[in-house]
mmCIF file of N, CA and C in Angstrom:
data_model
loop_
_atom_site.group_PDB
_atom_site.id
_atom_site.type_symbol
_atom_site.label_atom_id
_atom_site.label_comp_id
_atom_site.label_asym_id
_atom_site.label_seq_id
_atom_site.Cartn_x
_atom_site.Cartn_y
_atom_site.Cartn_z
ATOM 1 N N MET T 1 5.511 -9.952 -11.386
ATOM 2 C CA MET T 1 4.473 -9.706 -9.905
ATOM 3 C C MET T 1 4.170 -7.920 -10.529
ATOM 4 N N ALA T 2 3.080 -7.783 -10.186
ATOM 5 C CA ALA T 2 2.604 -6.232 -10.213
ATOM 6 C C ALA T 2 3.316 -5.535 -9.167
ATOM 7 N N LYS T 3 3.712 -4.252 -10.223
ATOM 8 C CA LYS T 3 4.389 -3.231 -9.504
ATOM 9 C C LYS T 3 2.904 -2.057 -8.412
ATOM 10 N N LYS T 4 2.543 -2.813 -7.760
ATOM 11 C CA LYS T 4 1.258 -2.342 -6.766
ATOM 12 C C LYS T 4 1.228 -2.473 -5.581
ATOM 13 N N CYS T 5 0.822 -1.759 -4.784
ATOM 14 C CA CYS T 5 0.885 -1.793 -3.645
ATOM 15 C C CYS T 5 0.207 -2.833 -2.702
ATOM 16 N N GLU T 6 0.354 -3.434 -1.788
ATOM 17 C CA GLU T 6 -0.767 -4.484 -1.675
ATOM 18 C C GLU T 6 -1.652 -4.171 -0.635
ATOM 19 N N ILE T 7 -1.976 -3.192 -0.291
ATOM 20 C CA ILE T 7 -2.845 -2.366 0.488
ATOM 21 C C ILE T 7 -3.839 -1.554 0.263
ATOM 22 N N SER T 8 -2.499 -0.274 0.042
ATOM 23 C CA SER T 8 -3.405 0.816 -0.880
ATOM 24 C C SER T 8 -3.475 1.025 -2.124
ATOM 25 N N GLY T 9 -3.057 0.137 -2.911
ATOM 26 C CA GLY T 9 -3.372 -0.374 -4.770
ATOM 27 C C GLY T 9 -2.831 1.015 -5.220
ATOM 28 N N THR T 10 -1.837 1.671 -4.870
ATOM 29 C CA THR T 10 -0.944 2.406 -5.905
ATOM 30 C C THR T 10 -0.247 1.854 -6.650
ATOM 31 N N GLY T 11 -0.406 2.344 -7.872
ATOM 32 C CA GLY T 11 0.635 1.258 -9.010
ATOM 33 C C GLY T 11 1.237 2.386 -9.745
ATOM 34 N N VAL T 12 1.820 2.375 -11.325
ATOM 35 C CA VAL T 12 2.592 3.164 -12.138
ATOM 36 C C VAL T 12 1.879 3.844 -12.325
ATOM 37 N N MET T 13 2.156 5.094 -12.496
ATOM 38 C CA MET T 13 2.415 6.213 -13.175
ATOM 39 C C MET T 13 2.736 6.917 -14.413
ATOM 40 N N SER T 14 1.869 7.128 -15.612
ATOM 41 C CA SER T 14 3.226 7.943 -16.147
ATOM 42 C C SER T 14 2.964 9.692 -16.509
ATOM 43 N N GLY T 15 4.047 10.378 -17.170
ATOM 44 C CA GLY T 15 3.838 11.505 -17.571
ATOM 45 C C GLY T 15 5.261 11.607 -18.808
ATOM 46 N N ASN T 16 5.565 12.436 -18.901
ATOM 47 C CA ASN T 16 6.864 12.595 -19.319
ATOM 48 C C ASN T 16 8.094 13.310 -18.680
ATOM 49 N N ASN T 17 9.327 13.209 -19.541
ATOM 50 C CA ASN T 17 10.381 13.790 -19.364
ATOM 51 C C ASN T 17 10.305 15.281 -20.022
ATOM 52 N N VAL T 18 10.807 16.383 -19.059
ATOM 53 C CA VAL T 18 10.565 17.466 -20.421
ATOM 54 C C VAL T 18 12.054 17.819 -20.179
ATOM 55 N N SER T 19 13.047 17.707 -21.485
ATOM 56 C CA SER T 19 14.338 18.652 -21.196
ATOM 57 C C SER T 19 14.402 19.784 -21.626
ATOM 58 N N HIS T 20 15.116 20.985 -21.438
ATOM 59 C CA HIS T 20 15.690 22.014 -21.761
ATOM 60 C C HIS T 20 14.737 22.889 -22.794
ATOM 61 N N ALA T 21 15.380 21.914 -24.122
ATOM 62 C CA ALA T 21 14.358 22.662 -25.017
ATOM 63 C C ALA T 21 13.277 21.943 -24.761
ATOM 64 N N ASN T 22 11.981 21.710 -24.182
ATOM 65 C CA ASN T 22 11.081 21.675 -23.802
ATOM 66 C C ASN T 22 10.550 20.071 -24.793
ATOM 67 N N ASN T 23 11.427 19.160 -25.234
ATOM 68 C CA ASN T 23 11.113 18.200 -26.184
ATOM 69 C C ASN T 23 10.301 17.285 -24.798
ATOM 70 N N ARG T 24 9.519 16.470 -24.926
ATOM 71 C CA ARG T 24 8.845 15.559 -23.888
ATOM 72 C C ARG T 24 8.805 14.293 -24.627
ATOM 73 N N THR T 25 9.065 13.134 -23.687
ATOM 74 C CA THR T 25 9.167 11.666 -24.041
ATOM 75 C C THR T 25 8.471 10.797 -22.594
ATOM 76 N N ARG T 26 7.691 10.059 -23.392
ATOM 77 C CA ARG T 26 6.865 9.340 -21.857
ATOM 78 C C ARG T 26 8.042 8.980 -21.081
ATOM 79 N N ARG T 27 7.831 8.642 -19.765
ATOM 80 C CA ARG T 27 7.967 7.453 -19.027
ATOM 81 C C ARG T 27 7.256 6.795 -18.106
ATOM 82 N N ARG T 28 7.725 6.570 -17.306
ATOM 83 C CA ARG T 28 6.988 5.901 -15.987
ATOM 84 C C ARG T 28 7.289 6.192 -14.423
ATOM 85 N N PHE T 29 6.574 6.640 -13.682
ATOM 86 C CA PHE T 29 6.503 6.571 -11.984
ATOM 87 C C PHE T 29 6.723 5.527 -11.246
ATOM 88 N N LEU T 30 7.870 4.628 -10.739
ATOM 89 C CA LEU T 30 7.151 3.683 -10.433
ATOM 90 C C LEU T 30 7.249 3.650 -8.909
ATOM 91 N N PRO T 31 6.236 2.899 -7.991
ATOM 92 C CA PRO T 31 6.235 4.027 -6.728
ATOM 93 C C PRO T 31 7.077 2.677 -6.080
ATOM 94 N N ASN T 32 7.384 3.212 -4.821
ATOM 95 C CA ASN T 32 9.147 2.919 -4.214
ATOM 96 C C ASN T 32 8.328 1.595 -3.314
ATOM 97 N N LEU T 33 8.004 0.276 -3.746
ATOM 98 C CA LEU T 33 7.410 -0.943 -3.207
ATOM 99 C C LEU T 33 8.689 -1.638 -2.695
ATOM 100 N N GLN T 34 8.704 -1.981 -1.029
ATOM 101 C CA GLN T 34 9.202 -2.894 -0.226
ATOM 102 C C GLN T 34 8.652 -3.737 0.144
ATOM 103 N N ILE T 35 9.716 -4.830 0.539
ATOM 104 C CA ILE T 35 8.580 -6.340 1.749
ATOM 105 C C ILE T 35 8.808 -6.013 2.745
ATOM 106 N N VAL T 36 7.800 -5.592 3.414
ATOM 107 C CA VAL T 36 7.711 -5.881 5.185
ATOM 108 C C VAL T 36 7.445 -6.559 5.798
ATOM 109 N N SER T 37 7.289 -6.835 6.514
ATOM 110 C CA SER T 37 6.557 -7.950 7.772
ATOM 111 C C SER T 37 5.318 -7.015 8.985
ATOM 112 N N LEU T 38 4.223 -7.124 8.954
ATOM 113 C CA LEU T 38 3.760 -6.184 9.794
ATOM 114 C C LEU T 38 3.091 -6.904 10.249
ATOM 115 N N LEU T 39 2.965 -6.351 12.480
ATOM 116 C CA LEU T 39 1.821 -7.699 12.986
ATOM 117 C C LEU T 39 1.019 -6.692 13.647
ATOM 118 N N SER T 40 -0.078 -8.077 13.013
ATOM 119 C CA SER T 40 -1.027 -7.822 13.471
ATOM 120 C C SER T 40 -2.055 -8.531 14.745
ATOM 121 N N GLU T 41 -1.498 -7.107 15.348
ATOM 122 C CA GLU T 41 -1.675 -7.363 16.624
ATOM 123 C C GLU T 41 -2.915 -8.421 17.974
ATOM 124 N N ALA T 42 -4.163 -8.012 17.086
ATOM 125 C CA ALA T 42 -5.446 -8.644 17.245
ATOM 126 C C ALA T 42 -5.575 -10.104 17.012
ATOM 127 N N LEU T 43 -4.914 -10.288 15.645
ATOM 128 C CA LEU T 43 -4.767 -11.959 15.694
ATOM 129 C C LEU T 43 -2.923 -12.720 15.443
ATOM 130 N N GLY T 44 -2.255 -11.904 16.286
ATOM 131 C CA GLY T 44 -0.739 -12.379 16.412
ATOM 132 C C GLY T 44 -0.072 -12.519 15.407
ATOM 133 N N LYS T 45 -0.345 -12.713 14.352
ATOM 134 C CA LYS T 45 0.044 -13.038 13.052
ATOM 135 C C LYS T 45 1.439 -12.294 12.476
ATOM 136 N N VAL T 46 1.667 -12.472 12.021
ATOM 137 C CA VAL T 46 3.072 -11.454 10.857
ATOM 138 C C VAL T 46 2.118 -11.400 9.580
ATOM 139 N N TYR T 47 2.151 -10.852 8.642
ATOM 140 C CA TYR T 47 1.997 -10.694 6.969
ATOM 141 C C TYR T 47 2.981 -10.332 6.645
ATOM 142 N N LYS T 48 3.516 -11.081 5.770
ATOM 143 C CA LYS T 48 4.538 -10.572 5.080
ATOM 144 C C LYS T 48 3.464 -9.288 3.779
ATOM 145 N N LEU T 49 4.034 -8.380 3.416
ATOM 146 C CA LEU T 49 3.452 -7.461 2.342
ATOM 147 C C LEU T 49 4.465 -6.463 1.526
ATOM 148 N N ARG T 50 4.142 -6.831 0.411
ATOM 149 C CA ARG T 50 4.689 -5.960 -0.797
ATOM 150 C C ARG T 50 3.860 -4.490 -1.048
ATOM 151 N N ILE T 51 4.580 -3.553 -0.042
ATOM 152 C CA ILE T 51 3.797 -2.276 0.181
ATOM 153 C C ILE T 51 4.775 -0.941 -0.202
ATOM 154 N N CYS T 52 4.147 0.506 -1.017
ATOM 155 C CA CYS T 52 5.095 1.283 -0.876
ATOM 156 C C CYS T 52 5.520 1.964 0.585
ATOM 157 N N THR T 53 6.055 2.510 0.529
ATOM 158 C CA THR T 53 6.659 3.570 1.217
ATOM 159 C C THR T 53 5.876 4.519 2.063
ATOM 160 N N SER T 54 5.316 5.385 1.175
ATOM 161 C CA SER T 54 4.081 5.971 1.694
ATOM 162 C C SER T 54 3.058 5.310 2.532
ATOM 163 N N THR T 55 2.918 4.443 2.303
ATOM 164 C CA THR T 55 1.736 3.567 2.868
ATOM 165 C C THR T 55 1.921 3.057 4.559
ATOM 166 N N LEU T 56 3.230 2.372 3.918
ATOM 167 C CA LEU T 56 3.700 2.257 5.384
ATOM 168 C C LEU T 56 4.313 3.426 6.066
ATOM 169 N N ARG T 57 4.389 4.375 5.724
ATOM 170 C CA ARG T 57 4.162 5.515 6.656
ATOM 171 C C ARG T 57 2.675 5.971 7.460
ATOM 172 N N THR T 58 1.963 5.885 6.776
ATOM 173 C CA THR T 58 0.501 5.745 7.149
ATOM 174 C C THR T 58 0.290 5.050 8.209
ATOM 175 N N ILE T 59 0.321 3.780 7.512
ATOM 176 C CA ILE T 59 0.647 2.781 8.786
ATOM 177 C C ILE T 59 0.859 2.397 10.434
ATOM 178 N N GLU T 60 2.385 3.361 10.252
ATOM 179 C CA GLU T 60 2.625 3.570 11.293
ATOM 180 C C GLU T 60 2.102 5.152 12.119
ATOM 181 N N HIS T 61 2.073 6.124 11.220
ATOM 182 C CA HIS T 61 1.421 6.770 11.907
ATOM 183 C C HIS T 61 -0.228 6.714 12.837
ATOM 184 N N LYS T 62 -1.172 6.081 11.913
ATOM 185 C CA LYS T 62 -2.283 5.322 12.483
ATOM 186 C C LYS T 62 -1.972 4.333 13.425
ATOM 187 N N GLY T 63 -0.983 3.745 13.796
ATOM 188 C CA GLY T 63 -1.258 3.138 14.773
ATOM 189 C C GLY T 63 -1.167 1.658 14.857
ATOM 190 N N GLY T 64 -0.179 1.402 13.877
ATOM 191 C CA GLY T 64 -0.268 -0.238 13.512
ATOM 192 C C GLY T 64 -1.183 -0.733 12.423
ATOM 193 N N LEU T 65 -0.953 -1.955 12.102
ATOM 194 C CA LEU T 65 -2.052 -2.388 10.669
ATOM 195 C C LEU T 65 -4.003 -2.643 11.077
ATOM 196 N N ASP T 66 -3.429 -3.361 12.610
ATOM 197 C CA ASP T 66 -4.859 -3.292 12.828
ATOM 198 C C ASP T 66 -5.642 -1.829 12.922
ATOM 199 N N ALA T 67 -5.185 -0.785 13.372
ATOM 200 C CA ALA T 67 -5.845 0.588 13.664
ATOM 201 C C ALA T 67 -5.999 1.100 11.938
ATOM 202 N N PHE T 68 -4.481 0.802 10.843
ATOM 203 C CA PHE T 68 -5.124 1.293 10.181
ATOM 204 C C PHE T 68 -5.885 0.972 9.333
ATOM 205 N N LEU T 69 -6.199 -0.096 9.365
ATOM 206 C CA LEU T 69 -7.409 -1.054 8.720
ATOM 207 C C LEU T 69 -8.160 -0.739 8.757
ATOM 208 N N MET T 70 -9.127 -0.639 10.122
ATOM 209 C CA MET T 70 -10.052 -0.717 10.730
ATOM 210 C C MET T 70 -10.567 1.578 10.255
ATOM 211 N N SER T 71 -9.339 1.854 10.156
ATOM 212 C CA SER T 71 -10.092 3.350 9.890
ATOM 213 C C SER T 71 -10.228 3.858 8.546
ATOM 214 N N THR T 72 -9.508 2.884 7.556
ATOM 215 C CA THR T 72 -9.521 3.169 6.607
ATOM 216 C C THR T 72 -10.756 2.669 5.526
ATOM 217 N N PRO T 73 -12.061 3.131 4.534
ATOM 218 C CA PRO T 73 -12.880 2.768 3.973
ATOM 219 C C PRO T 73 -12.340 1.455 2.985
ATOM 220 N N ASP T 74 -13.405 0.505 3.036
ATOM 221 C CA ASP T 74 -13.083 -0.076 2.249
ATOM 222 C C ASP T 74 -13.458 0.144 0.503
ATOM 223 N N SER T 75 -13.681 0.837 0.160
ATOM 224 C CA SER T 75 -13.359 1.443 -1.378
ATOM 225 C C SER T 75 -12.055 2.150 -1.582
ATOM 226 N N LYS T 76 -10.921 2.101 -0.573
ATOM 227 C CA LYS T 76 -9.708 2.609 -0.853
ATOM 228 C C LYS T 76 -8.607 1.147 -0.451
ATOM 229 N N LEU T 77 -9.407 0.386 -0.135
ATOM 230 C CA LEU T 77 -8.501 -0.803 0.164
ATOM 231 C C LEU T 77 -8.329 -1.700 -0.536
ATOM 232 N N SER T 78 -7.427 -2.854 -0.976
ATOM 233 C CA SER T 78 -7.058 -3.613 -2.135
ATOM 234 C C SER T 78 -7.983 -4.978 -1.935
ATOM 235 N N ALA T 79 -7.850 -5.347 -2.373
ATOM 236 C CA ALA T 79 -8.374 -6.722 -2.342
ATOM 237 C C ALA T 79 -8.120 -7.909 -0.608
ATOM 238 N N GLU T 80 -6.687 -7.838 -0.983
ATOM 239 C CA GLU T 80 -6.164 -8.598 -0.074
ATOM 240 C C GLU T 80 -5.534 -8.113 1.059
ATOM 241 N N ALA T 81 -5.834 -5.983 0.966
ATOM 242 C CA ALA T 81 -6.073 -5.430 2.464
ATOM 243 C C ALA T 81 -7.843 -5.507 3.006
ATOM 244 N N LYS T 82 -8.347 -6.356 2.300
ATOM 245 C CA LYS T 82 -10.162 -6.112 2.454
ATOM 246 C C LYS T 82 -10.202 -7.471 3.265
ATOM 247 N N LYS T 83 -9.314 -8.721 2.778
ATOM 248 C CA LYS T 83 -9.225 -9.741 3.558
ATOM 249 C C LYS T 83 -8.754 -10.084 4.633
ATOM 250 N N ILE T 84 -7.665 -9.424 4.990
ATOM 251 C CA ILE T 84 -6.746 -8.879 6.577
ATOM 252 C C ILE T 84 -7.987 -8.175 7.365
ATOM 253 N N LYS T 85 -8.513 -7.077 6.840
ATOM 254 C CA LYS T 85 -9.750 -6.677 7.645
ATOM 255 C C LYS T 85 -10.402 -7.357 8.118
ATOM 256 N N LYS T 86 -11.281 -8.182 7.427
ATOM 257 C CA LYS T 86 -12.223 -9.004 7.594
ATOM 258 C C LYS T 86 -12.411 -9.848 9.064
ATOM 259 N N VAL T 87 -10.852 -10.290 8.710
ATOM 260 C CA VAL T 87 -10.522 -11.420 10.176
ATOM 261 C C VAL T 87 -9.954 -10.491 10.781
ATOM 262 N N VAL T 88 -9.387 -9.466 10.948
ATOM 263 C CA VAL T 88 -9.294 -8.808 12.156
ATOM 264 C C VAL T 88 -10.435 -8.499 13.156
ATOM 265 N N ALA T 89 -11.795 -7.799 11.757
ATOM 266 C CA ALA T 89 -13.259 -7.175 12.706
ATOM 267 C C ALA T 89 -13.762 -8.877 13.267
ATOM 268 N N GLU T 90 -13.499 -10.105 12.662
ATOM 269 C CA GLU T 90 -13.785 -10.902 13.349
ATOM 270 C C GLU T 90 -13.665 -11.200 14.664
ATOM 271 N N LYS T 91 -12.220 -10.493 14.641
ATOM 272 C CA LYS T 91 -11.364 -10.695 16.092
ATOM 273 C C LYS T 91 -11.675 -10.031 17.301
ATOM 274 N N VAL T 92 -11.738 -8.882 16.553
ATOM 275 C CA VAL T 92 -12.244 -7.935 17.501
ATOM 276 C C VAL T 92 -13.677 -7.656 17.948
ATOM 277 N N SER T 93 -14.353 -7.912 17.300
ATOM 278 C CA SER T 93 -15.650 -8.026 17.980
ATOM 279 C C SER T 93 -16.462 -9.135 18.919
ATOM 280 N N ALA T 94 -15.649 -10.356 18.491
ATOM 281 C CA ALA T 94 -15.548 -11.637 19.251
ATOM 282 C C ALA T 94 -14.747 -11.326 21.059
#
């Protein structure tokens, strides 16, 4: 399973450990991924997603999964999030 957020697409970053003697060794910065159940109020359906905690905070700030997806441009969403957004948009417009 990829270490990638299913909504925002945030993945593994790389950098350096820097010692006191300024020696540099490569390291990985892993995203803080959690499995959460998010309710889509428009669909009345629960989606179980593996997302990073920063994305979860943004979803709560925007007012839920539906509001977050509708206010976020498609270019910033992953393929899974675009599918959910499309279904929500069809339900809301109907």
